[in-house]
Short mmCIF file of C-alpha atoms and ligand atoms in Angstrom, two decimals:
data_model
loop_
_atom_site.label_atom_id
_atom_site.label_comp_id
_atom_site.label_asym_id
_atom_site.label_seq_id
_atom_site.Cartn_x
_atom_site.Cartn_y
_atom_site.Cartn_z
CA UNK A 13 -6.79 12.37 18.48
CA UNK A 14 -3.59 11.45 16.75
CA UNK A 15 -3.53 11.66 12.61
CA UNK A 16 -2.72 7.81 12.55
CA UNK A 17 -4.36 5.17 14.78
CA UNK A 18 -1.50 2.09 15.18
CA UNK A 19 -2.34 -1.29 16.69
CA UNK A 20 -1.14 -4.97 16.38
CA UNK A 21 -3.43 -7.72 16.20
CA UNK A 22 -2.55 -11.71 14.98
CA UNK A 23 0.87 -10.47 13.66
CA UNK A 24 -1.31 -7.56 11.71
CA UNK A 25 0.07 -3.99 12.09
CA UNK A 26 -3.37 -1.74 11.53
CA UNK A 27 -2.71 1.86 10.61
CA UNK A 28 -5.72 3.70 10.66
CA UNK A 29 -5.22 7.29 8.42
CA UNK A 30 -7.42 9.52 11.14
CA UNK A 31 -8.19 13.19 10.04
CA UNK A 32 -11.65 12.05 9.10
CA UNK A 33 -12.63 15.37 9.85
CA UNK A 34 -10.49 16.73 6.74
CA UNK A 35 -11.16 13.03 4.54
CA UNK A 36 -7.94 12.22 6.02
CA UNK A 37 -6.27 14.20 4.20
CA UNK A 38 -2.35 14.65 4.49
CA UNK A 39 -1.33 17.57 7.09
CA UNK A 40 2.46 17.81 7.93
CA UNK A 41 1.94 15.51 11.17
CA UNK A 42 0.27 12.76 9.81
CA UNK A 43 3.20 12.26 6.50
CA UNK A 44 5.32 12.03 9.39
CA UNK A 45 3.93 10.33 11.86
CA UNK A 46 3.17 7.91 9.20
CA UNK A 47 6.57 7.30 8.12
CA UNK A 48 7.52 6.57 11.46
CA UNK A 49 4.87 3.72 12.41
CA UNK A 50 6.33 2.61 8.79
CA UNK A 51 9.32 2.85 10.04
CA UNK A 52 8.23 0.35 13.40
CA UNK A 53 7.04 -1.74 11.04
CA UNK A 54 10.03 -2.81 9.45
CA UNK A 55 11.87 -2.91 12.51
CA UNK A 56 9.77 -4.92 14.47
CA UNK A 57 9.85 -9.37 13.45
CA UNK A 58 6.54 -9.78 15.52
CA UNK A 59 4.80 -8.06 12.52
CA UNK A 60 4.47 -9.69 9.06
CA UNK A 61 2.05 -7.74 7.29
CA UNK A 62 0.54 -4.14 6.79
CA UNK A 63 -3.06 -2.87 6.64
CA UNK A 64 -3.39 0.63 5.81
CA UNK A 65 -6.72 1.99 5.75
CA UNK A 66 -8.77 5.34 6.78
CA UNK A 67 -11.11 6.56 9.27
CA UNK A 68 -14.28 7.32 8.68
CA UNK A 69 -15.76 7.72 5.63
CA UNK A 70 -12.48 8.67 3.23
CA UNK A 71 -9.40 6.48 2.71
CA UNK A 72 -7.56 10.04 2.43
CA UNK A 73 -8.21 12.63 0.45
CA UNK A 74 -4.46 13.10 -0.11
CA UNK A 75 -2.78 16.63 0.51
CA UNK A 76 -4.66 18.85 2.57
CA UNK A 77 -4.85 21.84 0.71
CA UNK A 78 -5.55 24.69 3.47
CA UNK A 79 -2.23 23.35 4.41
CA UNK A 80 -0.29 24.24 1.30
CA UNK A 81 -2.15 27.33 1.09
CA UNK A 82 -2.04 28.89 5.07
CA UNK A 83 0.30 30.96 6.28
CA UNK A 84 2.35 28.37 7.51
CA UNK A 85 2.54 26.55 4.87
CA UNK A 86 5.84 24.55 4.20
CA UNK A 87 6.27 25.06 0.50
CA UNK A 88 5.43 23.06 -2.51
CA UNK A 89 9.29 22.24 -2.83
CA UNK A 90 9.49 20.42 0.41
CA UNK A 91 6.58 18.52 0.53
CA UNK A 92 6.92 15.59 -1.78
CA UNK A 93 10.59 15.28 -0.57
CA UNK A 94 9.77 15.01 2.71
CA UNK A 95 5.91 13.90 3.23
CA UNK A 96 5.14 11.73 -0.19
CA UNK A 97 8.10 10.42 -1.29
CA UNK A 98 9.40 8.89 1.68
CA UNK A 99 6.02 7.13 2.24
CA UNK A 100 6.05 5.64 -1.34
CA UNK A 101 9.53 4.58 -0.76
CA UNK A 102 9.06 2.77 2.54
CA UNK A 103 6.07 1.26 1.40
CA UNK A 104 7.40 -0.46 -1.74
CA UNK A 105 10.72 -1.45 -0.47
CA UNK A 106 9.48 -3.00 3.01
CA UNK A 107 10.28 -6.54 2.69
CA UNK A 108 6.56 -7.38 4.17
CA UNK A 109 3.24 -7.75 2.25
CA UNK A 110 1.31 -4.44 2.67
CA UNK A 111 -2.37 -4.18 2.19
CA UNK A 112 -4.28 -1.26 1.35
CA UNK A 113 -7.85 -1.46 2.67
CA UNK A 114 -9.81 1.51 0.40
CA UNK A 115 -12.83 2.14 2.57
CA UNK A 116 -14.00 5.14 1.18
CA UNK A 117 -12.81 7.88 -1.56
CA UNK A 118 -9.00 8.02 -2.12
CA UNK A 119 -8.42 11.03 -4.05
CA UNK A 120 -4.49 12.56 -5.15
CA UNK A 121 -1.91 11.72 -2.71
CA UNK A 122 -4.23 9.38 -1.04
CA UNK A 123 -4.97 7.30 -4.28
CA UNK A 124 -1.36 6.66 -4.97
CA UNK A 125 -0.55 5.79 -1.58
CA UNK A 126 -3.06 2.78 -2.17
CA UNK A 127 -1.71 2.04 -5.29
CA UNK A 128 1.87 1.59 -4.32
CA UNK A 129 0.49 -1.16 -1.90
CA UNK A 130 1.13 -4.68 -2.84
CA UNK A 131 -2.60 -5.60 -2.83
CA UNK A 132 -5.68 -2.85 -2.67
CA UNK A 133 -8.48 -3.72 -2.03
CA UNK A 134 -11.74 -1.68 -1.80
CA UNK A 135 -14.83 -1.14 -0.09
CA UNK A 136 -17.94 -0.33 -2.56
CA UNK A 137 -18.30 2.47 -0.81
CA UNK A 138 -15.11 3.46 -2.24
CA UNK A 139 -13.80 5.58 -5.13
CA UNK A 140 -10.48 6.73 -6.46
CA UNK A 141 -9.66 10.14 -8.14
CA UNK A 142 -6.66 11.63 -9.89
CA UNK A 143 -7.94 14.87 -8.06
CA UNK A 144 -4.35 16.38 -9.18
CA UNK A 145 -5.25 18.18 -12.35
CA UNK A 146 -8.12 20.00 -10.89
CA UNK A 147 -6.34 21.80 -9.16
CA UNK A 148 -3.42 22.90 -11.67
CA UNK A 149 -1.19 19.94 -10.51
CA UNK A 150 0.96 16.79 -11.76
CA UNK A 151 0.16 13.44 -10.74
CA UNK A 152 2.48 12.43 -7.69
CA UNK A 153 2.88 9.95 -5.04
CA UNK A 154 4.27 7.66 -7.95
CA UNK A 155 1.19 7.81 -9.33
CA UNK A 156 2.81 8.31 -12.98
CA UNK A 157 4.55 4.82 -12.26
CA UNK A 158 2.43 2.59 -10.82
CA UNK A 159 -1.06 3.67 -12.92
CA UNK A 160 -0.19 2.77 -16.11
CA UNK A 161 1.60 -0.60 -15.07
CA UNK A 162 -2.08 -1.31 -13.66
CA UNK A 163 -4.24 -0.39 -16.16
CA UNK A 164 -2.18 0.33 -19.25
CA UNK A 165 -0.83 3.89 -20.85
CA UNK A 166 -4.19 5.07 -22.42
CA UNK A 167 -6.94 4.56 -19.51
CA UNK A 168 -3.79 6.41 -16.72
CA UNK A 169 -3.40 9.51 -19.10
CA UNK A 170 -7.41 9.82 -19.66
CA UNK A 171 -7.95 9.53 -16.04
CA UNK A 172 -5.18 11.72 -14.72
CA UNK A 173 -6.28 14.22 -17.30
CA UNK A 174 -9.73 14.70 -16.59
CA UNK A 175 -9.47 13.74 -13.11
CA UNK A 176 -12.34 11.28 -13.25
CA UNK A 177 -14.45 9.73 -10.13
CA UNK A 178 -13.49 5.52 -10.54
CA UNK A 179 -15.90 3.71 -8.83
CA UNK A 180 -14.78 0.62 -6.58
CA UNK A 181 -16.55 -1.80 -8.94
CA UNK A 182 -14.47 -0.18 -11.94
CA UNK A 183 -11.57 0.00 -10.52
CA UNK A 184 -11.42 -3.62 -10.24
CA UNK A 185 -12.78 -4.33 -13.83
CA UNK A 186 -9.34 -2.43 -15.29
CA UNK A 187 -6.74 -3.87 -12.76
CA UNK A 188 -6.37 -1.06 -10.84
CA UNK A 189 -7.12 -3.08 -7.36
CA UNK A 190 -7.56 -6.80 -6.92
CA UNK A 191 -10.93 -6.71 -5.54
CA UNK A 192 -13.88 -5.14 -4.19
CA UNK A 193 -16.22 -6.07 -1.52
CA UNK A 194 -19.77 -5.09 -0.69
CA UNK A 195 -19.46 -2.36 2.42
CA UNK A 196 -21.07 -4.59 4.54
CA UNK A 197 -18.47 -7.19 4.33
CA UNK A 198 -15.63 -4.97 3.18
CA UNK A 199 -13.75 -4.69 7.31
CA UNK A 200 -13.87 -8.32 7.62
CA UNK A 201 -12.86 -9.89 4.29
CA UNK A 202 -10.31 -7.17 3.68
CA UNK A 203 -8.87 -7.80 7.47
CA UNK A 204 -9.29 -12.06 6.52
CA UNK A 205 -6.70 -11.24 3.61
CA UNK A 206 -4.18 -9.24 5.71
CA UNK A 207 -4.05 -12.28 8.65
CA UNK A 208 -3.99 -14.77 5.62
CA UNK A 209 -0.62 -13.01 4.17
CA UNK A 210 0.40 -12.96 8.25
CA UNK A 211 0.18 -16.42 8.09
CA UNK A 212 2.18 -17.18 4.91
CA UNK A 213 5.74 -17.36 4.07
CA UNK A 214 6.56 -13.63 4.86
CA UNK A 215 10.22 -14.26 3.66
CA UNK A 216 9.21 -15.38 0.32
CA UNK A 217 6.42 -12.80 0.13
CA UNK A 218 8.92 -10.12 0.72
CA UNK A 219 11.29 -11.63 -2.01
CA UNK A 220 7.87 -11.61 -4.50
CA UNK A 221 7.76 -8.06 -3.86
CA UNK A 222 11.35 -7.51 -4.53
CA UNK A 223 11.26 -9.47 -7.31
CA UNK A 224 8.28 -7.91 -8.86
CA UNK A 225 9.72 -4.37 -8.60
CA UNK A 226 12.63 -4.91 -9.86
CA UNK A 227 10.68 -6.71 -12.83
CA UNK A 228 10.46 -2.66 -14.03
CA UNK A 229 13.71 -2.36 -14.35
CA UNK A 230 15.55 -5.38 -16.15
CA UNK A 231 15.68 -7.31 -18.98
CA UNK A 232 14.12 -10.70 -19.21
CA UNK A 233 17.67 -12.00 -18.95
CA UNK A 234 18.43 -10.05 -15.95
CA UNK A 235 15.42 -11.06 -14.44
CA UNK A 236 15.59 -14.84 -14.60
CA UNK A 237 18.93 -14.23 -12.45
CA UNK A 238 17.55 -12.20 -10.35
CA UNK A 239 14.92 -14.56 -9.75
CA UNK A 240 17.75 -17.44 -9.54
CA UNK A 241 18.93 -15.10 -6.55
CA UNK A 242 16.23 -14.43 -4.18
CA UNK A 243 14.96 -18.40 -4.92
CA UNK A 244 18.42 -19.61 -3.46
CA UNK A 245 17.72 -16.87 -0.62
CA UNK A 246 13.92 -18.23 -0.04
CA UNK A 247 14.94 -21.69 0.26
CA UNK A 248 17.44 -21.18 3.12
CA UNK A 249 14.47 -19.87 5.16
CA UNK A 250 12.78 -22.30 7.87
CA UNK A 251 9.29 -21.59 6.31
CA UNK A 252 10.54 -23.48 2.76
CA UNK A 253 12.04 -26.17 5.41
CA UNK A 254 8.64 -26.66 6.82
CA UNK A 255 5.99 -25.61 3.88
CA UNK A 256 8.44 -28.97 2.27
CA UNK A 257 7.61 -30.84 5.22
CA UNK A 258 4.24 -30.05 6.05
CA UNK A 259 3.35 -31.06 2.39
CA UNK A 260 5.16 -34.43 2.98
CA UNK A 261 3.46 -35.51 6.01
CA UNK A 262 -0.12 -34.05 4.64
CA UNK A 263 -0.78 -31.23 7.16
CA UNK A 264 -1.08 -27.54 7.12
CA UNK A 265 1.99 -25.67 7.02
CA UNK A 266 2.85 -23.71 10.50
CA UNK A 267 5.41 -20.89 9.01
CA UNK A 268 7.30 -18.60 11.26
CA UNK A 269 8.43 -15.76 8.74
CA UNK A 270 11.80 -17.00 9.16
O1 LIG B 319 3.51 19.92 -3.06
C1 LIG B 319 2.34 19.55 -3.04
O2 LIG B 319 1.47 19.91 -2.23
C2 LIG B 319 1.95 18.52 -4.01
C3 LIG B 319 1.24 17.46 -3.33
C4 LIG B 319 0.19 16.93 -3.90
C5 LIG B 319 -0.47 15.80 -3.29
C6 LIG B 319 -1.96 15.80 -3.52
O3 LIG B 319 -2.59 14.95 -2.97
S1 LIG B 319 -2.65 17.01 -4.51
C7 LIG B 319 -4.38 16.57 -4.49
C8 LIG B 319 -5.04 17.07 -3.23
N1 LIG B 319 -6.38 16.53 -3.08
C9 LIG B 319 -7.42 16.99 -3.76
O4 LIG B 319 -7.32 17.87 -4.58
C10 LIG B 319 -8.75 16.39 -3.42
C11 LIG B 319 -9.70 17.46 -2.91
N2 LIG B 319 -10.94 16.87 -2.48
C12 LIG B 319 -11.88 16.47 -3.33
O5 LIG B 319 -11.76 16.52 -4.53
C13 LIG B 319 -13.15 15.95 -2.72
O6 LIG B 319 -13.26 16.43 -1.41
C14 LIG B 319 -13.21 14.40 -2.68
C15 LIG B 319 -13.33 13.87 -4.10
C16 LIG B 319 -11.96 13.80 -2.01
C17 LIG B 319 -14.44 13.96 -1.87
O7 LIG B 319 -15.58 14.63 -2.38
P1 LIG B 319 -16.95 14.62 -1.53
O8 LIG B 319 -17.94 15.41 -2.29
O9 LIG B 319 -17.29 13.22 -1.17
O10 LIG B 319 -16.57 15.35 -0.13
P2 LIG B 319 -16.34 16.91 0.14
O11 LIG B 319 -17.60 17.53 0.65
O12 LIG B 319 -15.69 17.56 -1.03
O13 LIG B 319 -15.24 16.85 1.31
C18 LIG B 319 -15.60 16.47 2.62
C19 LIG B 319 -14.84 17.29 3.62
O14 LIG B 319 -13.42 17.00 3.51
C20 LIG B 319 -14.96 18.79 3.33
O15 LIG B 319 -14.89 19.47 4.56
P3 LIG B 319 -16.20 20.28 5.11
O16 LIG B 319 -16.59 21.23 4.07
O17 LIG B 319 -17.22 19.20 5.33
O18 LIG B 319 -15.69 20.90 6.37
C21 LIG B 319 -13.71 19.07 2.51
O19 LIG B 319 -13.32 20.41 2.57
C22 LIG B 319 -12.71 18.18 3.22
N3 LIG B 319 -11.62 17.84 2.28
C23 LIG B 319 -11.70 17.01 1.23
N4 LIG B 319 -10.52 16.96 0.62
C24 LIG B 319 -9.69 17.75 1.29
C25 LIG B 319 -10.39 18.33 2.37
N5 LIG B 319 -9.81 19.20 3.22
C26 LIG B 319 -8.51 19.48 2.99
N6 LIG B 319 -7.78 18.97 1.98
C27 LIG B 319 -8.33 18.10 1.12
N7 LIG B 319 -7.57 17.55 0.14
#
């Protein structure tokens, strides 16, 4: 079976992590391969939104350690340049919403991964663990960015530290995801938000994104022209054009992502 399942459905592009053998955790292949359907992603217009999720009963269980430790392993100093990094990159500068759908435990590489996403949501069958410092490791992925924006300084160091279990229910409680849903339900309600974004403005949502990230990095000042910027840019898109119109004549908006 391939490391990462790939299928389009209602505009939807549904990347299935798929070692679930191994937690789906990250062997050489799968970073790739991963980057590439990433890399489809962006390229293809018939797709305006991302739902990343695992197989099984893990989201991923991030790195796979036999494979830093065999014999053909490719070397601590390669593989967040070329595996992690380049996920985390694509991820947060695609200019389309991207979902991560936590079924299960997403532990080191895998947690971040979800966390980079632009809305996580979880299963309650799922947990998420800074597994990094049980093993003599750093925090990666962009972990050390993105944790502490969510749920502040103190509770990111504490949990990176000790490497602490977070349960799906807790994880929402301290901002870490935007919601949980009972298992039962989790599939469907997690797939009902994905098709929703699908749906939506994609332009603007991929402007939100922009604009959010680069939030990190400017002054208020800065900001409110940046902001000034991409607004101009949203409203010479046909979905403004027809979200405008669709209000005026009372009916529900038909956008395009264009
Ligand atoms: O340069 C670099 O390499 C830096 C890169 C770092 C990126 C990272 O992600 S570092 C962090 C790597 N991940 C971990 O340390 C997590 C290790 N796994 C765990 O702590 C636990 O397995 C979990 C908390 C994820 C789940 O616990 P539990 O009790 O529900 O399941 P389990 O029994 O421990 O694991 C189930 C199976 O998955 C098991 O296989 P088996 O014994 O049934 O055949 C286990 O070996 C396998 N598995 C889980 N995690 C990994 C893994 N196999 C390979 N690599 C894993 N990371």
């Amino acid at each position: 079976m391939p490391p990462i399942l790939f299928e389009v459905k209602d505009s939807v592009a549904i990347i299935t992590l798929n070692r679930p053998e191994k937690f789906n955790a990250f062997n050489r292949e799968m970073a790739l391969l991963l980057q590439q359907k990433l890399d489809e992603c962006k390229e293809d217009d018939a797709i305006r939104c991302l739902y990343i999720t695992g197989a099984g009963k893990a989201f991923s269980a991030g790195q796979d350690i036999t494979e830093i430790t065999g014999e053909n392993s490719l070397g601590m100093n390669h593989i967040l340049s070329e595996h992690y990094n380049p996920i985390v990159s694509r991820i947060t500068h695609l200019e389309k919403p991207v979902v991560a759908a936590v079924n299960g435990v997403a532990a080191g590489a895998g947690a971040n991964i979800a966390l980079c996403c632009d809305v996580v949501v979880a299963s309650t069958a799922a947990s998420f663990v800074q597994a990094f410092s049980k093993i003599g490791l750093i925090p990666d992925s962009g972990g050390t960015f993105f944790l502490p924006r969510l749920i502040g300084w103190q509770k990111a160091s504490a949990l990176m530290m000790l490497g602490e279990k977070v349960d799906a229910v807790a994880a929402e409680q301290m901002g870490m995801i935007y919601r949980y849903f009972d298992e039962a339900v989790f599939e469907q309600e997690a797939m009902k938000i994905a098709r929703t974004l699908a749906q939506m403005p994609t332009v603007a949502l991929a402007y939100t994104k922009t604009a959010l990230h680069w939030a990190f990095a400017h002054t208020l000042h800065e900001q409110l022209m940046n902001e000034d910027k991409l607004q101009q840019r949203a409203a010479q898109t046909e979905d403004f054009k027809e979200g405008i119109q669709a209000f005026l004549e009372k009916r529900k908006p038909n956008f395009k992502g264009r």
